[in-house]
PDB file of C-alpha atoms in Angstrom:
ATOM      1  CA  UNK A  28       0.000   0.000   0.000  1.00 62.00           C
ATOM      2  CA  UNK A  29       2.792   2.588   0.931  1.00 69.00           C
ATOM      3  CA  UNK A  30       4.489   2.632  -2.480  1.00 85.00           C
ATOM      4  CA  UNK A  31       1.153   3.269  -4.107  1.00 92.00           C
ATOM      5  CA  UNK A  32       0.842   6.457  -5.764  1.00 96.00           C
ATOM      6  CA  UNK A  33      -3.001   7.556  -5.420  1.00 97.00           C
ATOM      7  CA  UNK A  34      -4.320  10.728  -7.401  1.00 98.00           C
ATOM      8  CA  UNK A  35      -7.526  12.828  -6.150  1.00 98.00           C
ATOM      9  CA  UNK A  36      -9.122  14.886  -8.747  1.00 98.00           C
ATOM     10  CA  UNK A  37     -10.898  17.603  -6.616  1.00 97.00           C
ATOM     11  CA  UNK A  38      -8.944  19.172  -3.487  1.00 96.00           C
ATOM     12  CA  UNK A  39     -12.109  19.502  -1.537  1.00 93.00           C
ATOM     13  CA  UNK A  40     -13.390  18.629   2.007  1.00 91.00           C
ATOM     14  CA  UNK A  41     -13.353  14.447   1.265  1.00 92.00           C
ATOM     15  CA  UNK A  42     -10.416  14.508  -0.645  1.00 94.00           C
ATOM     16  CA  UNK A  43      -8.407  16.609   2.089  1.00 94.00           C
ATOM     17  CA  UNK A  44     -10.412  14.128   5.277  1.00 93.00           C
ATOM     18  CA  UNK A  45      -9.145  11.098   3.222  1.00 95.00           C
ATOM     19  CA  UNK A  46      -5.718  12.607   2.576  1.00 95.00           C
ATOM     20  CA  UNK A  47      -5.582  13.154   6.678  1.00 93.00           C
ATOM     21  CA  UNK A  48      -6.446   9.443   6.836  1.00 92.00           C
ATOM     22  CA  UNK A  49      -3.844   8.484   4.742  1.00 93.00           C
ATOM     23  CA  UNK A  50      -1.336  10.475   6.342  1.00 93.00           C
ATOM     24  CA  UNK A  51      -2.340   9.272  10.037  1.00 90.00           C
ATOM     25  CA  UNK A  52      -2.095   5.467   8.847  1.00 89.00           C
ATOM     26  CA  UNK A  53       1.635   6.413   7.432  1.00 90.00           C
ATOM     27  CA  UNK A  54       0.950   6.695   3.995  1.00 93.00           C
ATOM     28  CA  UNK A  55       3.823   8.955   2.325  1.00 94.00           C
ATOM     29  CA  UNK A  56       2.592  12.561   1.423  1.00 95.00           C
ATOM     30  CA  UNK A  57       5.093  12.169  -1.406  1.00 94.00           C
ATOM     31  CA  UNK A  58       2.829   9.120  -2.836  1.00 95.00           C
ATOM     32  CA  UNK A  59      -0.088  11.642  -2.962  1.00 97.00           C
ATOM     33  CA  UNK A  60      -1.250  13.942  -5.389  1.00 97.00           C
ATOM     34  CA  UNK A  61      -3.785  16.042  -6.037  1.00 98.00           C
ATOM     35  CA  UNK A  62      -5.550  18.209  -8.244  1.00 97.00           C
ATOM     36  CA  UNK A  63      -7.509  20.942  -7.811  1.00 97.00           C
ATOM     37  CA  UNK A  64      -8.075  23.965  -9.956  1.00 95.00           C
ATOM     38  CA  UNK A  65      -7.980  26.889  -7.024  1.00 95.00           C
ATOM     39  CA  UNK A  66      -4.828  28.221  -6.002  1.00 96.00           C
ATOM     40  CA  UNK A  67      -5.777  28.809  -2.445  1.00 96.00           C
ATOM     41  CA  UNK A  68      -7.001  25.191  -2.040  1.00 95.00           C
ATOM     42  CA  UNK A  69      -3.723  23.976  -3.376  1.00 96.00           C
ATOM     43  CA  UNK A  70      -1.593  26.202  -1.303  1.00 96.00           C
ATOM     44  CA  UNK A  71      -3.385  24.895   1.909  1.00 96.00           C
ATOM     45  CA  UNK A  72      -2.970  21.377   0.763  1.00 96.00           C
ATOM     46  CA  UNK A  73       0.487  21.642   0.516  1.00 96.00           C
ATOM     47  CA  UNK A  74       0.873  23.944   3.563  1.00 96.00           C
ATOM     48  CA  UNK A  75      -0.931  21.301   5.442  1.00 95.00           C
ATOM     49  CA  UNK A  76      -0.249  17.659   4.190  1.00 95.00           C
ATOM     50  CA  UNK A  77       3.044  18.053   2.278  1.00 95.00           C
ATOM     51  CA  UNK A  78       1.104  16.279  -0.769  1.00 96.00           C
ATOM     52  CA  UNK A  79       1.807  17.635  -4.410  1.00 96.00           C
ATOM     53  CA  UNK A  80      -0.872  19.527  -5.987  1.00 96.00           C
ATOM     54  CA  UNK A  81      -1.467  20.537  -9.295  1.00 97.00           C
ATOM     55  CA  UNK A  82      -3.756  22.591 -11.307  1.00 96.00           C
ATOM     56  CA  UNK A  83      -4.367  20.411 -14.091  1.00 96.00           C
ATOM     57  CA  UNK A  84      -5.782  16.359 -13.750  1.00 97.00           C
ATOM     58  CA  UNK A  85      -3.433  14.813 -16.377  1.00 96.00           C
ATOM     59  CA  UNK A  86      -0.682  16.092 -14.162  1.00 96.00           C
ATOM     60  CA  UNK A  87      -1.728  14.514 -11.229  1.00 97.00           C
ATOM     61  CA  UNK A  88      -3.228  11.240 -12.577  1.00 97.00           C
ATOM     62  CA  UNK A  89       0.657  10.769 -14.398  1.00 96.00           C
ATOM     63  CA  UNK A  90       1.692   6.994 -12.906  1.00 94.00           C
ATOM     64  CA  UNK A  91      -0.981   6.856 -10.297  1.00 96.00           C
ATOM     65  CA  UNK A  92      -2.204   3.589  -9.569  1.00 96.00           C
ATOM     66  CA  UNK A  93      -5.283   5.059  -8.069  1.00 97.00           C
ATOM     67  CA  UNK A  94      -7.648   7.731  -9.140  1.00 98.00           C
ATOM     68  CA  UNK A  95     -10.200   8.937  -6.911  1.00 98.00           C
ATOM     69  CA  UNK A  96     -12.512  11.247  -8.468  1.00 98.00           C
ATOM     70  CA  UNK A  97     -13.469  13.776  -5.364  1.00 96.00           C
ATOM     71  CA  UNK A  98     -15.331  16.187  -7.598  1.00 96.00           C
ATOM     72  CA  UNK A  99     -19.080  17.494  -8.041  1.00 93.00           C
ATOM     73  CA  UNK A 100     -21.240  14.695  -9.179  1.00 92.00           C
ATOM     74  CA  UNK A 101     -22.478  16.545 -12.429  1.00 92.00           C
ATOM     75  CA  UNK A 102     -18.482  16.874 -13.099  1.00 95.00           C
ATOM     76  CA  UNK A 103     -17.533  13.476 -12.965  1.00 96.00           C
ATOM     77  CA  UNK A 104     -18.472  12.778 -16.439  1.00 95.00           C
ATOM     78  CA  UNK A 105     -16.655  15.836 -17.599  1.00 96.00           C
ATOM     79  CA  UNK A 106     -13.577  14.518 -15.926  1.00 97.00           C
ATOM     80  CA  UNK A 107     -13.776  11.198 -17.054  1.00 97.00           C
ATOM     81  CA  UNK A 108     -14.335  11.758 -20.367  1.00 97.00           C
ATOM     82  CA  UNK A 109     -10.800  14.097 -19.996  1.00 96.00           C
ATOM     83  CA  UNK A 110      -8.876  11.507 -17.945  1.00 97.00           C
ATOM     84  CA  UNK A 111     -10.170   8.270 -20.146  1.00 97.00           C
ATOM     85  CA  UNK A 112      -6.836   7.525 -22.211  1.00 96.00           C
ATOM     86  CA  UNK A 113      -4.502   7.853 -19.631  1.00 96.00           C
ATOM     87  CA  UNK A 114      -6.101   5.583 -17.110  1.00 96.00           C
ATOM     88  CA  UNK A 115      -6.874   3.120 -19.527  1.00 95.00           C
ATOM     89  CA  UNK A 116      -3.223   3.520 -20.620  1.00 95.00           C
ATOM     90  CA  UNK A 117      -1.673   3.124 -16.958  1.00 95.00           C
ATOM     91  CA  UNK A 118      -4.175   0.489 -16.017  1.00 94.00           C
ATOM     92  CA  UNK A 119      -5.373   3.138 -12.884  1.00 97.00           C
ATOM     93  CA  UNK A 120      -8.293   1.501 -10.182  1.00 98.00           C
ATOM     94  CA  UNK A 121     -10.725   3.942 -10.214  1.00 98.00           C
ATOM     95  CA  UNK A 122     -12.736   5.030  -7.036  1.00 98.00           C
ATOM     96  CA  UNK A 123     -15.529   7.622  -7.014  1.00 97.00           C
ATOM     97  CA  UNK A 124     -16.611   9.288  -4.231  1.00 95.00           C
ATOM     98  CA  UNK A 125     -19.313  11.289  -5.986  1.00 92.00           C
ATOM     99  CA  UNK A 126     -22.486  10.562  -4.581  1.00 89.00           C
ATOM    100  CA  UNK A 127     -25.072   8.841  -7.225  1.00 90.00           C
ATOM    101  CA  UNK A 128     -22.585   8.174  -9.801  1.00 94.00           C
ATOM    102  CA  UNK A 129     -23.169   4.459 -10.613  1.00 95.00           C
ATOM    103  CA  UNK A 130     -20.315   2.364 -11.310  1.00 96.00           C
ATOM    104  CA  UNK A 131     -21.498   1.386 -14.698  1.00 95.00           C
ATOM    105  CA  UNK A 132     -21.331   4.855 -15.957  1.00 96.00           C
ATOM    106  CA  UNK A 133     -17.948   5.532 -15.420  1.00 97.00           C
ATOM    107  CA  UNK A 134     -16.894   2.115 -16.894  1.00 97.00           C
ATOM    108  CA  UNK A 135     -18.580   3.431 -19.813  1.00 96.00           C
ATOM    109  CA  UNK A 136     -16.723   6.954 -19.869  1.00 97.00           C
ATOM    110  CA  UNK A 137     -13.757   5.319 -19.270  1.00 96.00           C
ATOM    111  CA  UNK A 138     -14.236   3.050 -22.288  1.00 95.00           C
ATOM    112  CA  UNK A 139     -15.295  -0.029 -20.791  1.00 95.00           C
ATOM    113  CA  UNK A 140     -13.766  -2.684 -18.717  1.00 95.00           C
ATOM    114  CA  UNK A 141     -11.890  -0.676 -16.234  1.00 97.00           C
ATOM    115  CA  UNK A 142     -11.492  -1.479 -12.589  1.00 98.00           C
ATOM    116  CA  UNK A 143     -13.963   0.757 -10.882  1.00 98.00           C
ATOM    117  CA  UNK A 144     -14.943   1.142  -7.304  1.00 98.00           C
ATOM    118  CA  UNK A 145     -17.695   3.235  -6.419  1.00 97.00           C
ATOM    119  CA  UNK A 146     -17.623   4.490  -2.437  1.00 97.00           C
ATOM    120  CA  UNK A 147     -20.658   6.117  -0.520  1.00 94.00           C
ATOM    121  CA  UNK A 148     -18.777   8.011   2.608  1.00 93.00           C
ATOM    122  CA  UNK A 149     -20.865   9.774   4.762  1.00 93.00           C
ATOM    123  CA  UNK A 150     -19.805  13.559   6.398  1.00 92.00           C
ATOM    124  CA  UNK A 151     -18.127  12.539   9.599  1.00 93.00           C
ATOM    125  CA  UNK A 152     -15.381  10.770   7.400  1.00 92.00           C
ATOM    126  CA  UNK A 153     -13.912  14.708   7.954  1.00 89.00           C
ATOM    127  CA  UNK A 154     -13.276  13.563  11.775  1.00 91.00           C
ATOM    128  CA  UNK A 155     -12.370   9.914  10.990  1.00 91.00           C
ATOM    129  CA  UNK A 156     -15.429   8.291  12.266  1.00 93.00           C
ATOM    130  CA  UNK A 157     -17.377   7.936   8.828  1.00 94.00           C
ATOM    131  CA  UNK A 158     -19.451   5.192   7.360  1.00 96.00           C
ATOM    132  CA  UNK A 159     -18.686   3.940   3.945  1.00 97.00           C
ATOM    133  CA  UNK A 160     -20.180   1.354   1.777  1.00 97.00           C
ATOM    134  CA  UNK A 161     -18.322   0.312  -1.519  1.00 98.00           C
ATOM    135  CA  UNK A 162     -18.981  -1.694  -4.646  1.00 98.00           C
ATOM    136  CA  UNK A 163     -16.488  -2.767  -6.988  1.00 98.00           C
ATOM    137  CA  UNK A 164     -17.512  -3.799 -10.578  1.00 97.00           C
ATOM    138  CA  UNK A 165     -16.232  -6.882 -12.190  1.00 97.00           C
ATOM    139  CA  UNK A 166     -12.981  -5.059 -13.544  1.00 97.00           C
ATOM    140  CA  UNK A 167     -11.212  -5.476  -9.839  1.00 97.00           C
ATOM    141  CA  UNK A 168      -9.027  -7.339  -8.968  1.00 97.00           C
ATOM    142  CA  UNK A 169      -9.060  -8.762  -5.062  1.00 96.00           C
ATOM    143  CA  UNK A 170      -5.624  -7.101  -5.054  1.00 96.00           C
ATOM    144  CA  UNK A 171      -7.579  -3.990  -5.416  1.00 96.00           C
ATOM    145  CA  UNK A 172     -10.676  -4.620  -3.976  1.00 97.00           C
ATOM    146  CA  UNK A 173      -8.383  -4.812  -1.036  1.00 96.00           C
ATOM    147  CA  UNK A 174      -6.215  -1.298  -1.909  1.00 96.00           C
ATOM    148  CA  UNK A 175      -9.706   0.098  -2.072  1.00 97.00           C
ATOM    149  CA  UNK A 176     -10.454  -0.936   1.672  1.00 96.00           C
ATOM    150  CA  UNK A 177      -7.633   0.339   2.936  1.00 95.00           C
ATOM    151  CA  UNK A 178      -7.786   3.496   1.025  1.00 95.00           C
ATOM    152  CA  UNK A 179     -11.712   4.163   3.428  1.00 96.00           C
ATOM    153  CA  UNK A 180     -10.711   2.562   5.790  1.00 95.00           C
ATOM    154  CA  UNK A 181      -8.887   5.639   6.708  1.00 93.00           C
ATOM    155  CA  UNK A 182     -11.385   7.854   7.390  1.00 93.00           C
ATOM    156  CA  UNK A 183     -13.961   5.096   9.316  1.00 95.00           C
ATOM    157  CA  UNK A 184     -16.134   1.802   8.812  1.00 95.00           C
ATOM    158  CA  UNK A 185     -16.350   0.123   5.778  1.00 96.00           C
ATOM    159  CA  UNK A 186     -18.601  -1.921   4.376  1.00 97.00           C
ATOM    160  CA  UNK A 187     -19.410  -3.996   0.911  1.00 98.00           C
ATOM    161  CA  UNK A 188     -21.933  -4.078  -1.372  1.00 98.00           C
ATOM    162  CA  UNK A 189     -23.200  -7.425  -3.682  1.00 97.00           C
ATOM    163  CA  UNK A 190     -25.349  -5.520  -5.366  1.00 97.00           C
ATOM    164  CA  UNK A 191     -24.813  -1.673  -6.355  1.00 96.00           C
ATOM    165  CA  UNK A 192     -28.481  -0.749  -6.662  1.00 94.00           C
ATOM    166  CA  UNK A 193     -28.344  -1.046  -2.420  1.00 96.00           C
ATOM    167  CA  UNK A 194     -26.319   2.035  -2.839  1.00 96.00           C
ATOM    168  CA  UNK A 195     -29.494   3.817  -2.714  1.00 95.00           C
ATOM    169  CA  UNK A 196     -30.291   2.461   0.576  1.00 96.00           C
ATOM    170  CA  UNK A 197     -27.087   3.722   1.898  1.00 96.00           C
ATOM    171  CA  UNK A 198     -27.708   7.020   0.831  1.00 94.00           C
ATOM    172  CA  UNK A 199     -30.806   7.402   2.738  1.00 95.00           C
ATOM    173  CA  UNK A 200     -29.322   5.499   6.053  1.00 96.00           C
ATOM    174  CA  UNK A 201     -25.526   6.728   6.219  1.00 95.00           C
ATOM    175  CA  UNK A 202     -25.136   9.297   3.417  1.00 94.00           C
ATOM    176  CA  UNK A 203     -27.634  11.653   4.291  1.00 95.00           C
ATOM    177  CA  UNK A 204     -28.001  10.244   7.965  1.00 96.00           C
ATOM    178  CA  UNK A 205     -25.994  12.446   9.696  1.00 96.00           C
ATOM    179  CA  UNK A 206     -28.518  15.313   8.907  1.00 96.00           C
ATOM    180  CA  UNK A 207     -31.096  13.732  11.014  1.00 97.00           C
ATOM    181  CA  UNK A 208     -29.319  12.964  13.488  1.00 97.00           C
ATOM    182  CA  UNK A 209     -28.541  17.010  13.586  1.00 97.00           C
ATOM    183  CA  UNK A 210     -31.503  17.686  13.326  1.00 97.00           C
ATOM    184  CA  UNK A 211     -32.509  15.767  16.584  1.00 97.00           C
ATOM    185  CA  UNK A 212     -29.710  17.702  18.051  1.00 98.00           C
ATOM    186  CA  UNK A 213     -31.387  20.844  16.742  1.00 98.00           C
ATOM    187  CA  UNK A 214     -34.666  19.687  17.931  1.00 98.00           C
ATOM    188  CA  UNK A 215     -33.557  18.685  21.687  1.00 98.00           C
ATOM    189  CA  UNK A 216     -31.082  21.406  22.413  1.00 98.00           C
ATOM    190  CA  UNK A 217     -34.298  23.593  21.524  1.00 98.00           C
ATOM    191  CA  UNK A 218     -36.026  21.363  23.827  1.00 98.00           C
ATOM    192  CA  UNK A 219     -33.901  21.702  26.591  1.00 98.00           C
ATOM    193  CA  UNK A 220     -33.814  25.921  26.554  1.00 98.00           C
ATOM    194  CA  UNK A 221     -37.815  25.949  26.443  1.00 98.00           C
ATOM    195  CA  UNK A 222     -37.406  24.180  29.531  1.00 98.00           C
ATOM    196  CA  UNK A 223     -35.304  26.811  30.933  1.00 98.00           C
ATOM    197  CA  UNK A 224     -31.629  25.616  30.344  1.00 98.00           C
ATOM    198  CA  UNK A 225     -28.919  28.198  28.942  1.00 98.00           C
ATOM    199  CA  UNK A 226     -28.151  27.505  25.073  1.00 98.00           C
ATOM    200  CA  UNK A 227     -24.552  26.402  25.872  1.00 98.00           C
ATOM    201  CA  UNK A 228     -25.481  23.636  28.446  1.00 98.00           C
ATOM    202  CA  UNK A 229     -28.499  22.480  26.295  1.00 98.00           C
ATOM    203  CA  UNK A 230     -26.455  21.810  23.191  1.00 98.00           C
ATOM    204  CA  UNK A 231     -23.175  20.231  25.189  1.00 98.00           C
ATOM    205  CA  UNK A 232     -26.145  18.026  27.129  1.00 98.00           C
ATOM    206  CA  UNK A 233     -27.205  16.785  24.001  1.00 98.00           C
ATOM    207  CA  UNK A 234     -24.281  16.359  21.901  1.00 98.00           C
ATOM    208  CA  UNK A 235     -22.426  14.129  24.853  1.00 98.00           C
ATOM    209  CA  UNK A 236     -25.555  12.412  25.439  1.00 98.00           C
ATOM    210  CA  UNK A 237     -25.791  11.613  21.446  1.00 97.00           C
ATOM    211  CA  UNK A 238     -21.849  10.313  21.892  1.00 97.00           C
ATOM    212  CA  UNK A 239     -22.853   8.581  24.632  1.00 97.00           C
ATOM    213  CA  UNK A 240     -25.471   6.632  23.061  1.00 97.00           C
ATOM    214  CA  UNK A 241     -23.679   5.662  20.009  1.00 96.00           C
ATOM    215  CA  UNK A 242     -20.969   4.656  21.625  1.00 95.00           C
ATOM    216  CA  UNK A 243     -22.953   2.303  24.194  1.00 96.00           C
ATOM    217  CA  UNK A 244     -24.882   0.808  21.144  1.00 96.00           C
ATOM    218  CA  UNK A 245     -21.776  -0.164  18.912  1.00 94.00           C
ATOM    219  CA  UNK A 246     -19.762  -1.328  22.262  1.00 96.00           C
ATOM    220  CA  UNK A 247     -22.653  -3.838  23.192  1.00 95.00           C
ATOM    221  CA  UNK A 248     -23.444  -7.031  21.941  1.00 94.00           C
ATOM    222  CA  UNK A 249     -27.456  -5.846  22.827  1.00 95.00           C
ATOM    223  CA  UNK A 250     -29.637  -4.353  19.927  1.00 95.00           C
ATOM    224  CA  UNK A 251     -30.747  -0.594  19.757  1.00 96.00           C
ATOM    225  CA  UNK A 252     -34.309  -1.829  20.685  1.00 95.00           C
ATOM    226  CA  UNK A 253     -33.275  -3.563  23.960  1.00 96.00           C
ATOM    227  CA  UNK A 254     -30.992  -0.891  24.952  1.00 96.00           C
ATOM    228  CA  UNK A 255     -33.899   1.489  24.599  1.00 96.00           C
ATOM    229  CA  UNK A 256     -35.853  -0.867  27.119  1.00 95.00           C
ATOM    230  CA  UNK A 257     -33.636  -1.217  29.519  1.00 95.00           C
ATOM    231  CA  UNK A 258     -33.121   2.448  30.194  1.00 95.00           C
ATOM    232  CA  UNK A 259     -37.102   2.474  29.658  1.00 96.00           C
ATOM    233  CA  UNK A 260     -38.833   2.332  33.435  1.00 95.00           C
ATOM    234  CA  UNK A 261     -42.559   2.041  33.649  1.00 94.00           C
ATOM    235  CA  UNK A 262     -43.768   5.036  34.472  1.00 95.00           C
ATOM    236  CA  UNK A 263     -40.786   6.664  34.488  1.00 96.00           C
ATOM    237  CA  UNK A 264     -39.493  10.140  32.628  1.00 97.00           C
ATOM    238  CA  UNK A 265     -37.992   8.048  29.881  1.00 97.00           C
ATOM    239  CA  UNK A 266     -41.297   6.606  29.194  1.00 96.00           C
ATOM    240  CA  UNK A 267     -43.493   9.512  29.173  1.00 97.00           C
ATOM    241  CA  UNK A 268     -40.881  10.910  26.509  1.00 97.00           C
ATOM    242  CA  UNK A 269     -41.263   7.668  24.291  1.00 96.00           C
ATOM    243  CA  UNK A 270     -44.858   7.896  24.966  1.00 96.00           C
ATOM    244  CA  UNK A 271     -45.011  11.247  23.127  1.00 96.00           C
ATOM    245  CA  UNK A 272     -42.707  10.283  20.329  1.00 96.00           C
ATOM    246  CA  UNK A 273     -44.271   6.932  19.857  1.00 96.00           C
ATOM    247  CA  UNK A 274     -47.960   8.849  19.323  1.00 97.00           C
ATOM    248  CA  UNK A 275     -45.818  11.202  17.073  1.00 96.00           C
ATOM    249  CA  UNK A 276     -45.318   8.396  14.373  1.00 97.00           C
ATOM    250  CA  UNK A 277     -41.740   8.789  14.571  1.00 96.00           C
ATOM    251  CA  UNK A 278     -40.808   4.887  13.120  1.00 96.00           C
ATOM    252  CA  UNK A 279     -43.430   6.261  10.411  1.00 97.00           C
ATOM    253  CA  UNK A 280     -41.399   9.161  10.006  1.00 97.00           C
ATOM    254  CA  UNK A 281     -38.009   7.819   9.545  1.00 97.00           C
ATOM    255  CA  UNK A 282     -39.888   5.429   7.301  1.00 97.00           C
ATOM    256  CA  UNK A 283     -40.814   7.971   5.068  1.00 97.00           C
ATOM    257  CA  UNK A 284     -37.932  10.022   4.867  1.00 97.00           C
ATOM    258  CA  UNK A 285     -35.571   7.381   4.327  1.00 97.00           C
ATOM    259  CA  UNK A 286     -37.532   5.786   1.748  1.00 97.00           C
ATOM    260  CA  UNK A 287     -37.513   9.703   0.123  1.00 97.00           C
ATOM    261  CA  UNK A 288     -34.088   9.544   0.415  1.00 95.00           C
ATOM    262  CA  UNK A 289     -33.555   6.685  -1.356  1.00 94.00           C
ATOM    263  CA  UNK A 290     -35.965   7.246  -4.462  1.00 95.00           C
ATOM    264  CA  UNK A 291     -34.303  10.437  -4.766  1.00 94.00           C
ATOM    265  CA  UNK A 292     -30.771   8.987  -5.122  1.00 92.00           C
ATOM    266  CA  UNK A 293     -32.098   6.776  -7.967  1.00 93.00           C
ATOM    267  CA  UNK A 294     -33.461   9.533  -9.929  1.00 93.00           C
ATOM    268  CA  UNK A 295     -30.029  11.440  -9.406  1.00 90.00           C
ATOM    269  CA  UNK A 296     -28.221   8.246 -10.454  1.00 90.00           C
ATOM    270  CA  UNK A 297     -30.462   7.998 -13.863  1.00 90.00           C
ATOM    271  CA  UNK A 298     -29.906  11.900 -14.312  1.00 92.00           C
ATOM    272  CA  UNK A 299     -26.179  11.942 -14.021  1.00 88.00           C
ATOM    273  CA  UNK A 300     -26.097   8.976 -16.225  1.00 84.00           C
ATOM    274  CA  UNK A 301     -28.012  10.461 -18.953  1.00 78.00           C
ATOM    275  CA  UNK A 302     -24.894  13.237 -18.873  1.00 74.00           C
TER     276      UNK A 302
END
């Protein structure tokens, strides 16, 4: 893995959280490159990672044995398109990061029957603690199915898809996920001042208490539904809270929005594919 040189095309926030990952699991800055069109983005990537950055992609992608394509979704096709004789030249494993992209699509800007891997990370990938879910099309390898892995695995959890057309699901659950969990935040810091706390000590309460519970549920071998019941007394606080959320339809909710969620990413995934 060390003496792999990987490429990003697109200097932004994923690019520079997986680029931190890298670094932290002793990857070589000098086997890193990126490019990335804005001079004050590549400035503060060197300033801050020691990688090399360039303006232009063909520059970057020179020799890489990974490309990871860290751009705008509706630029990925753009980019491809650019970058197509080169990879297929140097033989390059492509990853995508851009969300909706299908795997298929870029095989077929590439020029067909190129190693692509297509990764779903979600926002808190910036702080190492992310969630991704990847799918690799027939093209890879296990050599770099494997280079792929360690590649996320840098910036959080990873897990694999059989089938890409669960990427949608993903979406709705991890991908978008951490914006409902923010907005429960939101929603109990708010909460928390109507009942007469200061704004600073309702939004720590509820940000360590939203740690807290996360961490509890992936440390124990006990389900998120038997958790909640054990901290769940008869007649208890707890319960007249759950009462209230319970008569609130919030399963339906969640239900619905997720489901949302997902049809949306398949429509994106059919428009970016009609690019």
């Amino acid at each position: 893995m060390n003496e792999k040189t990987i490429a990003f095309i697109g200097g932004g926030n994923m690019a520079r959280s997986l680029i931190g990952g890298l670094i932290a699991d002793r990857h070589p800055a000098a086997g890193l490159r990126v490019a990335e069109p804005d001079a004050e983005r590549r400035e503060a990537l060197i300033a801050d990672f020691e990688v090399q950055a360039f303006q232009e992609n063909a520059t970057a992608v020179r020799g890489a044995d990974v490309v990871i394509l860290a751009v705008k979704p509706n630029r990925v096709a753009d980019v491809v398109r650019e970058l197509a004789p080169q990879i297929q030249a140097q033989g390059s494993l492509v990853i995508s990061v851009a969300a909706g992209v299908r795997c298929a699509d870029i095989d077929s800007w590439l020029g067909g029957d190129r190693p692509v891997v297509r990764a779903m990370p979600n926002t808190p990938a910036l702080v190492q603690t992310g969630a991704t879910a990847l799918f690799a099309n027939a093209a890879v390898s296990d050599g770099q199915r494997d280079l792929a892995e360690t590649i996320l695995r840098a910036v959080g959890l990873i897990v694999w898809l059989d089938d890409e057309r669960d990427m949608n699901a993903v979406t709705a659950i991890s991908g978008s996920g951490p914006a409902y969990f923010f907005a429960t935040m939101e929603a109990m810091q708010a909460a928390g001042e109507s009942l007469g706390l200061d704004a600073r000590t309702a939004h720590l309460l509820t940000l360590e208490t939203a740690l807290g519970a996360a961490r509890m549920a992936l440390e124990s071998a006990e389900d998120v539904d038997e958790l909640k019941r054990r901290v769940t007394s008869p007649g208890g606080t707890t319960a007249a809270a759950i009462d209230e959320l319970e008569a609130g339809d919030l399963a339906g909710a969640y239900h619905r929005a997720l489901h949302a969620a997902a049809r949306r990413a398949e429509e994106l995934g059919q428009e970016l594919g009609d690019q």
